[in-house]
Amino acid sequence: MSASPIEAIKAKIDIAEEIGQVVRLQKSGKALKGLCPFHNERTPSFYVFPEAQTFRCFGCNEGGDVFSFVQKQQGLEFRDTLHYLAEKAGVTVEDTPGRDPEEERERSALKERLRKLNEDALLWFHQALLRSKEASEARAYVQSRGISSESVLAFSLGYAPESWDGLSRYLLTQGYTERELVQGGLAREREGAIATEGGNGIYDYFRNRLIFPIRDTRGRVIGFGGRALGDGKPKYLNSPQTPLFEKNTVLYAIDMARDAIKQAGQVVIVEGYVDAVIAHQYGTRQTVACIGSAITEKHIQQLKKLTKQVTLALDPDAAGSAATEHGIQEALKGFDKTVVAVPLAGNATTQRRSKNGPASRGMIMLEEQVDAEINVLQLPLGEDPDEVIRRDFSLWLYAVSHPLPLIDYYFVVKTEDLNLREPHGKTEAAKRLLPVIGMMSDRIKRDAYMRKLATMISIDERTLYEELQRVLRNQKTQGVTAAFVDSKTQKQARVGTQETREPTWLNDGKEGNDGGRGGKGEESYTQSTTVTNSTVPYVSIDKSKADKLQWEDYLIGLLLQNPGLSPYVCGIIHDGDFAGTDTRELYHILNVLYQRGSSPSYQSLEQFVPVELQSAVARVQQSVESRSPLDGVGQVKAAVQCATRLKRTRLVQLNTELQYLLREAVDSGDRAGIQQLQQQLIEVHQQLRTIDSATHLQG
Ligand SMILES: [Zn+2]
């Protein structure tokens, strides 16, 4: 069996080299350290471990392999990360198994050609705006909208003249074919005319328009937006769908906003190109524009990688309001139903407070919780963002930093047309708002909004709660409680071939020097400032790594077989706990699907899993099929057990890393560092103990 492309890439790309391109790393023993690119810090807590080919920030807890790093740092989808790294490593990734490789090559050659075409077109448009005589109206328009000449250059704004084939003729002289121009969305075929080489079968797609080049996150031109000058229709015309330009995913200015979004911890989404340009020009560079009228889930998925604070700044006119409402629904789909774990007593803080209260340890409660804050920017009625910015920038800045929480916005919008003093208005308000409130998983927040609604329509809170219960019953179950199962049944539940490998479960500690169980007690953590010549292995790829990966396969296989297992598992682990790159991504996809409420049966799953991961899917399915079948209860037990193993492995690894750093800190006499690391070790140790006592309950 040949190695997967992921393994091939990992073999060829050195994580230290890859990270070294964006983070200044300095040697620190066998590790490297630098300032974390994912959070703001002055002293380095970001480490790269070349031997294990992993990284971890001990400040913000980001960590993983080279895939996780690139994905997070560049804000890419897994698939794009795979192709990006494959290209760098010179590894071929089969794009679509079964598809003709020749066809595949042609397709990527076409894309490459169209990128070049776009670059040439951009230059031509841009020069036209800067120099051509016909562009005077366009230049006047640019000025009237307050766009500075710096912005014109920074955004490479352009002009498409009125003439029918100015751009086409130019591009044909540059060696492009008519067919390519049409494929690239820069020209249209003349009615009835057959495009013949050298013929006159095409005309320009954009005419008499101000041109806004649209780039992808990596800054490559993928299409154009054109605003009509004069009374041309439609007012805004975007590139048609092309191999490069996928309308529903494009965010204008994302390339220029990306870093600012991460820095500001917020993204502001506006509707118009000019709004975005002006926002950048005045310094709110965390702004992007959505192309077309609606925000789609694909937009949100991209942005979610950069920030969890999404501020919608959409035009407050009628169309804008509809778009906002739709945008909000899309946003909710992407964000709202992420399951977040709330370990009750297993939580380190609780333990610190009451060392003798182990009663509910091992109980894990999962709760759906909003994973991002979605806010709506409140602007003066009838004013576009760019107008507000130019008229009163401080007003804009205030609005950006004090947006209205989504639910409050709903309260305003949903009741605007109602008379809340009349019975009908009250009933209607409750009818419209209760489902929204019901979606909130945070009970404290939910109660607050229930009070708000009760006050707003002057109705007894209790009555309102009864009504809410009715609404909730019709909505999806909000929370799931998963208890670790009791010891005897657990043993029986151990599955098929698992039995033979069972000892690894307990061996984890020894391999990784966890110290969390057995002879090595807490002392070995807290006093390990003196452990300079211990036998603690340097952070290394675990000897039983293959074994661990098999557990990951098995867990994913179980989840594929029964998506209903998700809530039992996601309270214990998260994406970052997986050591396998493909299992991590599959887990991520399954979680998203589960939270979205779609059940990934074998058939539909294939729509969501990138083709590059299909072989991994087959592998994990095999992993389950090779074991004896389980009933529902057995599946839950097996899944919980796998997840706990995974978590433990991760913690043990973390412990090893911290021990290593601690020795470094001791060697260099870094007192503050020592203290910090010791604290972190204690926390890891406590988490390990929580897991171990839970496992102990199982037997
Ligand atoms: Zn960090």
PDB file of C-alpha atoms and ligand atoms in Angstrom, residues 36 39 57 60, ligand 1:
ATOM      1  CA  CYS A  36       3.099  33.106  18.781  1.00  0.00           C
ATOM      2  CA  HIS A  39      -2.075  35.570  20.032  1.00  0.00           C
ATOM      3  CA  CYS A  57       1.793  27.596  22.045  1.00  0.00           C
ATOM      4  CA  CYS A  60      -3.023  30.231  23.832  1.00  0.00           C
TER       5      CYS A  60
HETATM    6 ZN    ZN B   1      -0.341  31.549  21.228  1.00  0.00          ZN
END
